[in-house]
PDB file of C-alpha atoms in Angstrom:
ATOM      1  CA  MET A   8       8.898 -21.575 -19.637  1.00 72.00           C
ATOM      2  CA  ILE A   9       5.815 -23.806 -20.019  1.00 80.00           C
ATOM      3  CA  ASN A  10       6.264 -27.435 -18.958  1.00 79.00           C
ATOM      4  CA  ALA A  11       3.704 -29.223 -20.362  1.00 79.00           C
ATOM      5  CA  GLU A  12       4.383 -32.258 -18.212  1.00 78.00           C
ATOM      6  CA  SER A  13       3.704 -30.382 -15.143  1.00 85.00           C
ATOM      7  CA  ALA A  14       0.686 -31.128 -12.918  1.00 85.00           C
ATOM      8  CA  LEU A  15      -0.142 -27.443 -13.041  1.00 89.00           C
ATOM      9  CA  PRO A  16      -2.066 -26.394 -15.850  1.00 89.00           C
ATOM     10  CA  MET A  17      -0.822 -24.771 -18.658  1.00 90.00           C
ATOM     11  CA  TYR A  18      -2.837 -21.345 -18.310  1.00 91.00           C
ATOM     12  CA  LYS A  19      -1.737 -21.415 -14.304  1.00 90.00           C
ATOM     13  CA  GLN A  20       2.103 -21.338 -14.947  1.00 88.00           C
ATOM     14  CA  ILE A  21       1.021 -18.890 -17.903  1.00 91.00           C
ATOM     15  CA  ALA A  22      -0.981 -16.368 -15.583  1.00 89.00           C
ATOM     16  CA  SER A  23       2.288 -16.683 -12.831  1.00 88.00           C
ATOM     17  CA  ILE A  24       4.658 -15.755 -15.912  1.00 89.00           C
ATOM     18  CA  LEU A  25       2.565 -12.458 -16.631  1.00 88.00           C
ATOM     19  CA  LYS A  26       1.826 -11.720 -12.919  1.00 83.00           C
ATOM     20  CA  LYS A  27       5.250 -12.058 -12.319  1.00 80.00           C
ATOM     21  CA  GLU A  28       5.940  -9.839 -15.161  1.00 82.00           C
ATOM     22  CA  ILE A  29       3.656  -6.878 -14.495  1.00 78.00           C
ATOM     23  CA  ARG A  30       4.945  -6.691 -10.637  1.00 72.00           C
ATOM     24  CA  GLU A  31       8.121  -6.113 -12.236  1.00 72.00           C
ATOM     25  CA  HIS A  32       6.609  -3.634 -14.479  1.00 72.00           C
ATOM     26  CA  ARG A  33       7.775  -4.870 -17.320  1.00 80.00           C
ATOM     27  CA  TYR A  34       4.412  -2.951 -19.087  1.00 78.00           C
ATOM     28  CA  GLY A  35       4.869   0.273 -16.953  1.00 72.00           C
ATOM     29  CA  ASP A  36       1.642   1.085 -15.367  1.00 64.00           C
ATOM     30  CA  SER A  37      -1.187   0.661 -17.896  1.00 70.00           C
ATOM     31  CA  GLY A  38       1.113  -1.004 -20.693  1.00 79.00           C
ATOM     32  CA  SER A  39      -0.226  -3.697 -23.170  1.00 86.00           C
ATOM     33  CA  ILE A  40       0.534  -6.936 -22.383  1.00 86.00           C
ATOM     34  CA  GLY A  41       0.066  -8.069 -26.348  1.00 84.00           C
ATOM     35  CA  THR A  42      -2.753  -9.421 -28.031  1.00 85.00           C
ATOM     36  CA  HIS A  43      -4.270 -12.919 -27.312  1.00 87.00           C
ATOM     37  CA  THR A  44      -2.870 -14.178 -30.634  1.00 87.00           C
ATOM     38  CA  ASP A  45       0.361 -12.641 -29.720  1.00 87.00           C
ATOM     39  CA  LEU A  46       0.485 -14.815 -26.291  1.00 89.00           C
ATOM     40  CA  ALA A  47      -0.798 -17.751 -27.769  1.00 90.00           C
ATOM     41  CA  GLU A  48       2.315 -17.803 -30.222  1.00 90.00           C
ATOM     42  CA  ARG A  49       4.695 -16.536 -27.391  1.00 88.00           C
ATOM     43  CA  PHE A  50       3.811 -19.675 -25.288  1.00 90.00           C
ATOM     44  CA  GLY A  51       2.831 -22.064 -28.023  1.00 90.00           C
ATOM     45  CA  VAL A  52      -0.700 -23.001 -26.565  1.00 92.00           C
ATOM     46  CA  SER A  53      -3.924 -22.403 -28.007  1.00 91.00           C
ATOM     47  CA  LEU A  54      -6.062 -19.430 -27.269  1.00 90.00           C
ATOM     48  CA  ILE A  55      -8.618 -21.200 -24.968  1.00 92.00           C
ATOM     49  CA  THR A  56      -5.506 -21.477 -22.617  1.00 92.00           C
ATOM     50  CA  ILE A  57      -4.695 -17.752 -22.788  1.00 91.00           C
ATOM     51  CA  ARG A  58      -8.720 -16.784 -22.107  1.00 90.00           C
ATOM     52  CA  LYS A  59      -8.115 -18.923 -19.452  1.00 92.00           C
ATOM     53  CA  ALA A  60      -4.959 -17.477 -17.972  1.00 91.00           C
ATOM     54  CA  ILE A  61      -5.989 -13.751 -18.887  1.00 90.00           C
ATOM     55  CA  LYS A  62      -9.602 -14.281 -17.040  1.00 90.00           C
ATOM     56  CA  MET A  63      -7.577 -15.418 -14.288  1.00 86.00           C
ATOM     57  CA  LEU A  64      -5.205 -12.358 -14.063  1.00 86.00           C
ATOM     58  CA  ALA A  65      -8.745  -9.980 -14.661  1.00 84.00           C
ATOM     59  CA  GLU A  66     -10.205 -11.455 -11.297  1.00 80.00           C
ATOM     60  CA  GLU A  67      -7.041 -10.624  -9.676  1.00 74.00           C
ATOM     61  CA  ASN A  68      -7.784  -7.045 -10.503  1.00 73.00           C
ATOM     62  CA  LEU A  69      -3.836  -7.503 -12.328  1.00 79.00           C
ATOM     63  CA  VAL A  70      -5.361  -6.448 -15.871  1.00 82.00           C
ATOM     64  CA  GLU A  71      -8.149  -5.038 -18.017  1.00 81.00           C
ATOM     65  CA  THR A  72      -9.207  -5.979 -21.464  1.00 79.00           C
ATOM     66  CA  GLN A  73     -10.565  -3.225 -24.075  1.00 76.00           C
ATOM     67  CA  GLN A  74     -12.725  -4.326 -26.590  1.00 73.00           C
ATOM     68  CA  GLY A  75     -10.867  -3.949 -29.626  1.00 69.00           C
ATOM     69  CA  LYS A  76      -7.750  -2.964 -28.149  1.00 72.00           C
ATOM     70  CA  GLY A  77      -6.296  -5.802 -25.941  1.00 76.00           C
ATOM     71  CA  THR A  78      -4.920  -6.439 -22.813  1.00 85.00           C
ATOM     72  CA  PHE A  79      -3.366  -4.328 -20.751  1.00 84.00           C
ATOM     73  CA  ALA A  80      -1.676  -4.012 -17.408  1.00 80.00           C
ATOM     74  CA  LYS A  81      -3.328  -2.538 -14.414  1.00 73.00           C
ATOM     75  CA  ALA A  82      -1.085  -1.270 -12.168  1.00 64.00           C
ATOM     76  CA  THR A  83      -2.756  -1.096  -8.005  1.00 62.00           C
ATOM     77  CA  ILE A  84      -2.413   2.700  -7.552  1.00 60.00           C
ATOM     78  CA  LEU A  85      -4.114   4.008  -4.412  1.00 56.00           C
ATOM     79  CA  GLN A  86      -5.354   7.704  -5.009  1.00 57.00           C
ATOM     80  CA  ASP A  87      -5.720  10.147  -2.075  1.00 54.00           C
ATOM     81  CA  ASP A  88      -7.964  13.178  -2.925  1.00 54.00           C
ATOM     82  CA  LEU A  89      -6.398  14.897   0.725  1.00 49.00           C
ATOM     83  CA  HIS A  90      -9.860  15.980   1.154  1.00 54.00           C
ATOM     84  CA  TYR A  91      -9.614  14.872   4.770  1.00 54.00           C
ATOM     85  CA  LEU A  92      -6.229  12.691   6.267  1.00 65.00           C
ATOM     86  CA  THR A  93      -7.666   9.123   6.587  1.00 62.00           C
ATOM     87  CA  GLY A  94      -6.049   5.837   6.885  1.00 61.00           C
ATOM     88  CA  VAL A  95      -4.752   3.604   4.236  1.00 65.00           C
ATOM     89  CA  SER A  96      -7.340   1.215   5.080  1.00 59.00           C
ATOM     90  CA  ASN A  97     -10.245   3.722   4.211  1.00 58.00           C
ATOM     91  CA  ILE A  98      -8.323   4.337   0.877  1.00 60.00           C
ATOM     92  CA  ILE A  99      -8.233   0.704  -0.288  1.00 59.00           C
ATOM     93  CA  SER A 100     -11.842   0.285   0.712  1.00 58.00           C
ATOM     94  CA  GLN A 101     -12.980   3.223  -1.188  1.00 60.00           C
ATOM     95  CA  GLN A 102     -11.623   2.010  -4.238  1.00 57.00           C
ATOM     96  CA  ASN A 103     -13.086  -1.523  -3.690  1.00 58.00           C
ATOM     97  CA  LEU A 104      -9.696  -3.275  -3.309  1.00 65.00           C
ATOM     98  CA  GLN A 105      -9.041  -6.047  -0.938  1.00 67.00           C
ATOM     99  CA  ALA A 106      -5.691  -5.764   1.259  1.00 76.00           C
ATOM    100  CA  GLN A 107      -3.887  -8.348   3.518  1.00 84.00           C
ATOM    101  CA  VAL A 108      -2.482  -6.663   6.432  1.00 88.00           C
ATOM    102  CA  VAL A 109       0.598  -7.871   8.201  1.00 92.00           C
ATOM    103  CA  VAL A 110       1.711  -6.363  11.405  1.00 95.00           C
ATOM    104  CA  ARG A 111       5.268  -6.841  11.645  1.00 95.00           C
ATOM    105  CA  THR A 112       6.109  -5.423  14.725  1.00 96.00           C
ATOM    106  CA  MET A 113       4.015  -4.099  17.990  1.00 97.00           C
ATOM    107  CA  THR A 114       5.872  -3.290  20.970  1.00 97.00           C
ATOM    108  CA  PHE A 115       6.729  -0.314  24.003  1.00 97.00           C
ATOM    109  CA  VAL A 116      10.025   1.427  22.631  1.00 97.00           C
ATOM    110  CA  ASN A 117      11.650   4.378  24.199  1.00 97.00           C
ATOM    111  CA  THR A 118      10.194   7.514  22.599  1.00 96.00           C
ATOM    112  CA  PRO A 119      12.845   8.150  19.378  1.00 96.00           C
ATOM    113  CA  ASN A 120      15.101  11.116  20.119  1.00 95.00           C
ATOM    114  CA  HIS A 121      14.701  12.482  16.651  1.00 93.00           C
ATOM    115  CA  PHE A 122      10.958  13.610  17.630  1.00 94.00           C
ATOM    116  CA  SER A 123      10.990  17.174  18.485  1.00 94.00           C
ATOM    117  CA  ASP A 124      11.143  18.361  22.359  1.00 95.00           C
ATOM    118  CA  LYS A 125       7.417  18.733  21.748  1.00 94.00           C
ATOM    119  CA  ASN A 126       6.189  15.827  20.884  1.00 95.00           C
ATOM    120  CA  LYS A 127       8.732  13.516  22.864  1.00 95.00           C
ATOM    121  CA  GLU A 128       6.883  15.282  25.861  1.00 94.00           C
ATOM    122  CA  ALA A 129       3.365  14.776  24.322  1.00 93.00           C
ATOM    123  CA  MET A 130       4.073  10.957  23.656  1.00 94.00           C
ATOM    124  CA  GLY A 131       5.985  10.530  26.621  1.00 93.00           C
ATOM    125  CA  GLN A 132       9.246   8.851  27.730  1.00 94.00           C
ATOM    126  CA  THR A 133       7.623   5.490  26.019  1.00 96.00           C
ATOM    127  CA  CYS A 134       5.313   5.132  23.301  1.00 97.00           C
ATOM    128  CA  LEU A 135       3.788   2.103  21.372  1.00 97.00           C
ATOM    129  CA  TYR A 136       5.495   1.223  18.134  1.00 98.00           C
ATOM    130  CA  ILE A 137       3.590  -0.396  15.323  1.00 97.00           C
ATOM    131  CA  GLU A 138       5.272  -1.741  11.701  1.00 96.00           C
ATOM    132  CA  ARG A 139       2.805  -2.262   8.915  1.00 94.00           C
ATOM    133  CA  LEU A 140       2.217  -3.536   5.551  1.00 93.00           C
ATOM    134  CA  HIS A 141      -0.617  -3.426   3.315  1.00 88.00           C
ATOM    135  CA  ILE A 142      -0.447  -6.267   0.332  1.00 86.00           C
ATOM    136  CA  ILE A 143      -3.041  -5.998  -2.766  1.00 79.00           C
ATOM    137  CA  ASN A 144      -2.732  -9.064  -5.069  1.00 73.00           C
ATOM    138  CA  GLU A 145       0.551 -10.173  -3.616  1.00 77.00           C
ATOM    139  CA  ILE A 146       2.238  -6.473  -4.036  1.00 81.00           C
ATOM    140  CA  ILE A 147       3.642  -4.165  -0.856  1.00 87.00           C
ATOM    141  CA  ILE A 148       1.453  -1.526  -1.704  1.00 85.00           C
ATOM    142  CA  ASN A 149       3.181   0.305   1.411  1.00 89.00           C
ATOM    143  CA  TYR A 150       4.929   0.396   4.631  1.00 94.00           C
ATOM    144  CA  ALA A 151       4.617   2.107   8.227  1.00 93.00           C
ATOM    145  CA  LYS A 152       6.025   3.092  11.650  1.00 97.00           C
ATOM    146  CA  LEU A 153       3.279   4.165  13.902  1.00 96.00           C
ATOM    147  CA  TYR A 154       4.026   5.466  17.136  1.00 98.00           C
ATOM    148  CA  LEU A 155       1.288   5.837  19.835  1.00 98.00           C
ATOM    149  CA  PRO A 156       0.945   7.333  23.184  1.00 96.00           C
ATOM    150  CA  LEU A 157       1.674   4.773  26.050  1.00 94.00           C
ATOM    151  CA  SER A 158      -1.570   5.967  27.815  1.00 93.00           C
ATOM    152  CA  TYR A 159      -3.568   4.827  24.219  1.00 95.00           C
ATOM    153  CA  GLY A 160      -1.068   2.317  23.214  1.00 95.00           C
ATOM    154  CA  ARG A 161      -1.379  -0.301  26.299  1.00 94.00           C
ATOM    155  CA  ARG A 162      -5.095  -0.660  25.545  1.00 96.00           C
ATOM    156  CA  LEU A 163      -4.631  -1.580  22.036  1.00 96.00           C
ATOM    157  CA  SER A 164      -3.989  -5.828  20.964  1.00 95.00           C
ATOM    158  CA  ARG A 165      -2.632  -6.997  17.866  1.00 94.00           C
ATOM    159  CA  LYS A 166      -5.708  -8.297  16.513  1.00 94.00           C
ATOM    160  CA  ASP A 167      -7.252  -4.487  17.056  1.00 94.00           C
ATOM    161  CA  VAL A 168      -4.150  -3.231  14.762  1.00 93.00           C
ATOM    162  CA  GLU A 169      -4.454  -6.291  12.210  1.00 90.00           C
ATOM    163  CA  ASP A 170      -8.342  -5.657  11.871  1.00 89.00           C
ATOM    164  CA  ASN A 171      -9.024  -1.962  12.214  1.00 88.00           C
ATOM    165  CA  THR A 172      -7.501   1.541  11.282  1.00 87.00           C
ATOM    166  CA  ILE A 173      -5.670   3.446  13.975  1.00 90.00           C
ATOM    167  CA  TYR A 174      -8.666   6.411  14.266  1.00 90.00           C
ATOM    168  CA  GLN A 175     -11.104   3.393  14.208  1.00 90.00           C
ATOM    169  CA  LEU A 176      -9.810   2.249  17.363  1.00 94.00           C
ATOM    170  CA  TYR A 177      -9.387   5.898  18.423  1.00 94.00           C
ATOM    171  CA  GLU A 178     -12.831   6.757  17.755  1.00 93.00           C
ATOM    172  CA  ASP A 179     -14.365   3.177  18.753  1.00 94.00           C
ATOM    173  CA  LYS A 180     -12.446   1.558  21.293  1.00 95.00           C
ATOM    174  CA  LEU A 181     -10.741   4.686  22.872  1.00 96.00           C
ATOM    175  CA  GLY A 182     -13.508   7.177  22.814  1.00 95.00           C
ATOM    176  CA  VAL A 183     -11.275   9.769  21.740  1.00 95.00           C
ATOM    177  CA  LYS A 184     -13.088  12.508  19.331  1.00 94.00           C
ATOM    178  CA  LEU A 185     -10.530  13.308  16.267  1.00 93.00           C
ATOM    179  CA  GLY A 186      -9.007  16.291  15.338  1.00 93.00           C
ATOM    180  CA  LYS A 187      -6.703  17.689  13.126  1.00 92.00           C
ATOM    181  CA  GLY A 188      -3.395  16.246  11.057  1.00 90.00           C
ATOM    182  CA  VAL A 189      -0.222  17.663  10.138  1.00 90.00           C
ATOM    183  CA  GLN A 190       1.107  15.889   7.045  1.00 88.00           C
ATOM    184  CA  TYR A 191       4.583  15.970   5.017  1.00 90.00           C
ATOM    185  CA  ILE A 192       5.197  14.355   1.830  1.00 90.00           C
ATOM    186  CA  SER A 193       8.907  14.172   0.013  1.00 93.00           C
ATOM    187  CA  ALA A 194      10.513  11.997  -2.728  1.00 92.00           C
ATOM    188  CA  ASP A 195      13.512   9.476  -1.502  1.00 92.00           C
ATOM    189  CA  ALA A 196      15.033   6.542  -2.971  1.00 94.00           C
ATOM    190  CA  ALA A 197      15.114   3.140  -1.450  1.00 93.00           C
ATOM    191  CA  ASP A 198      18.455   2.038   0.669  1.00 94.00           C
ATOM    192  CA  ASP A 199      18.968  -1.577   1.296  1.00 95.00           C
ATOM    193  CA  GLU A 200      16.552  -2.000   4.159  1.00 94.00           C
ATOM    194  CA  MET A 201      13.675  -0.051   3.146  1.00 94.00           C
ATOM    195  CA  ALA A 202      14.207  -2.280  -0.735  1.00 93.00           C
ATOM    196  CA  GLU A 203      13.682  -5.399   1.180  1.00 94.00           C
ATOM    197  CA  ILE A 204      10.845  -4.238   2.937  1.00 94.00           C
ATOM    198  CA  LEU A 205       9.081  -3.029  -0.216  1.00 92.00           C
ATOM    199  CA  ASP A 206      10.496  -5.944  -2.144  1.00 88.00           C
ATOM    200  CA  VAL A 207      11.952  -3.002  -4.537  1.00 86.00           C
ATOM    201  CA  ASP A 208      15.440  -2.700  -6.017  1.00 88.00           C
ATOM    202  CA  ALA A 209      17.828  -0.571  -3.937  1.00 91.00           C
ATOM    203  CA  ARG A 210      17.403   3.419  -5.223  1.00 93.00           C
ATOM    204  CA  THR A 211      14.058   2.576  -6.633  1.00 90.00           C
ATOM    205  CA  PRO A 212      12.048   6.217  -6.099  1.00 91.00           C
ATOM    206  CA  ILE A 213       9.707   5.915  -3.049  1.00 93.00           C
ATOM    207  CA  LEU A 214       7.652   8.383  -1.407  1.00 90.00           C
ATOM    208  CA  LYS A 215       7.444   9.249   2.406  1.00 93.00           C
ATOM    209  CA  VAL A 216       4.562  10.119   4.293  1.00 90.00           C
ATOM    210  CA  GLU A 217       5.155  11.789   7.938  1.00 93.00           C
ATOM    211  CA  ARG A 218       1.956  12.731   9.878  1.00 91.00           C
ATOM    212  CA  GLU A 219       1.311  14.162  13.395  1.00 94.00           C
ATOM    213  CA  SER A 220      -2.483  13.228  14.493  1.00 93.00           C
ATOM    214  CA  TYR A 221      -4.146  15.206  16.827  1.00 95.00           C
ATOM    215  CA  ALA A 222      -7.195  14.872  19.163  1.00 95.00           C
ATOM    216  CA  ALA A 223     -10.067  17.540  18.918  1.00 94.00           C
ATOM    217  CA  ASP A 224      -8.630  18.970  22.283  1.00 95.00           C
ATOM    218  CA  GLY A 225      -5.316  19.357  20.822  1.00 94.00           C
ATOM    219  CA  THR A 226      -3.868  16.168  21.880  1.00 95.00           C
ATOM    220  CA  LEU A 227      -0.755  14.577  20.027  1.00 96.00           C
ATOM    221  CA  ILE A 228      -2.693  10.940  19.287  1.00 96.00           C
ATOM    222  CA  GLU A 229       0.027   9.316  16.607  1.00 96.00           C
ATOM    223  CA  ILE A 230       3.251  10.384  14.884  1.00 97.00           C
ATOM    224  CA  MET A 231       3.254   7.713  11.706  1.00 94.00           C
ATOM    225  CA  GLU A 232       5.614   7.296   9.138  1.00 95.00           C
ATOM    226  CA  LEU A 233       4.211   5.952   5.676  1.00 92.00           C
ATOM    227  CA  PHE A 234       6.550   4.592   2.418  1.00 95.00           C
ATOM    228  CA  TYR A 235       5.266   3.638  -0.584  1.00 89.00           C
ATOM    229  CA  GLU A 236       6.978   2.467  -3.885  1.00 85.00           C
ATOM    230  CA  TYR A 237       6.483   5.211  -6.591  1.00 82.00           C
ATOM    231  CA  SER A 238       3.955   3.802  -8.991  1.00 76.00           C
ATOM    232  CA  HIS A 239       1.755   2.575  -5.918  1.00 76.00           C
ATOM    233  CA  TYR A 240       0.414   5.719  -4.904  1.00 75.00           C
ATOM    234  CA  ARG A 241      -0.796   9.610  -5.827  1.00 73.00           C
ATOM    235  CA  PHE A 242      -2.270  12.374  -4.334  1.00 72.00           C
ATOM    236  CA  ARG A 243      -4.970  14.551  -6.082  1.00 72.00           C
ATOM    237  CA  VAL A 244      -5.655  17.623  -4.501  1.00 72.00           C
ATOM    238  CA  GLU A 245      -7.778  20.471  -6.139  1.00 76.00           C
ATOM    239  CA  LEU A 246      -7.668  23.890  -4.810  1.00 68.00           C
ATOM    240  CA  ASP A 247      -8.176  28.058  -5.808  1.00 79.00           C
ATOM    241  CA  LEU A 248      -6.086  29.513  -7.916  1.00 78.00           C
ATOM    242  CA  ALA A 249      -4.183  32.645  -6.891  1.00 78.00           C
ATOM    243  CA  SER A 250      -2.454  35.577  -8.912  1.00 84.00           C
ATOM    244  CA  ARG A 251      -0.305  36.213  -5.897  1.00 80.00           C
TER     245      ARG A 251
END
């Protein structure tokens, strides 16, 4: 488990083991990973070494220590309050998290046949297709498929898409005033392909978000499909009550 002969300091080895266990949900979303004494006994090291390992995990926002209670896993959960529709990068920024954006694919494709006739007509025969991942603390938070009309997509570069949200690009680079969006949220189980992309086991519960975005004049500007491993995302909605 711990190699005392390794050039890698023991506290870093311990931090790596605990990080892997947290990523595997060994402690649930916010369960205790054990007291410092428990961990020292488990790994056969001093309390000083454990404190260094815990400090390293805390700096990566993976654990939090509660005075008198112990150290707990800190799940990375994005909360979307649904006051308005915005990009994932904005939600991440609002929660003071740092994310890596990986553009897996950016190419022009034939507009998918499974789109409605109305959306196919709005998109045109060819559209820009983008696949993106958001990664926080080496954990894949979501996988996105984006489709943009050719007239807009041809004006965007890969760097644009890596460094900005699509809505920022529409407003700041393309000069498009944003309008409304329609969003559908459903639950599913990860198939083999999705499991590999999200780095989870096959059949793991996932959330699927489908969104159509429109400019202020009603023009379709984006169709998006987002996929989340179930424990990384939640929605908060506050609405008026009605008896009928």
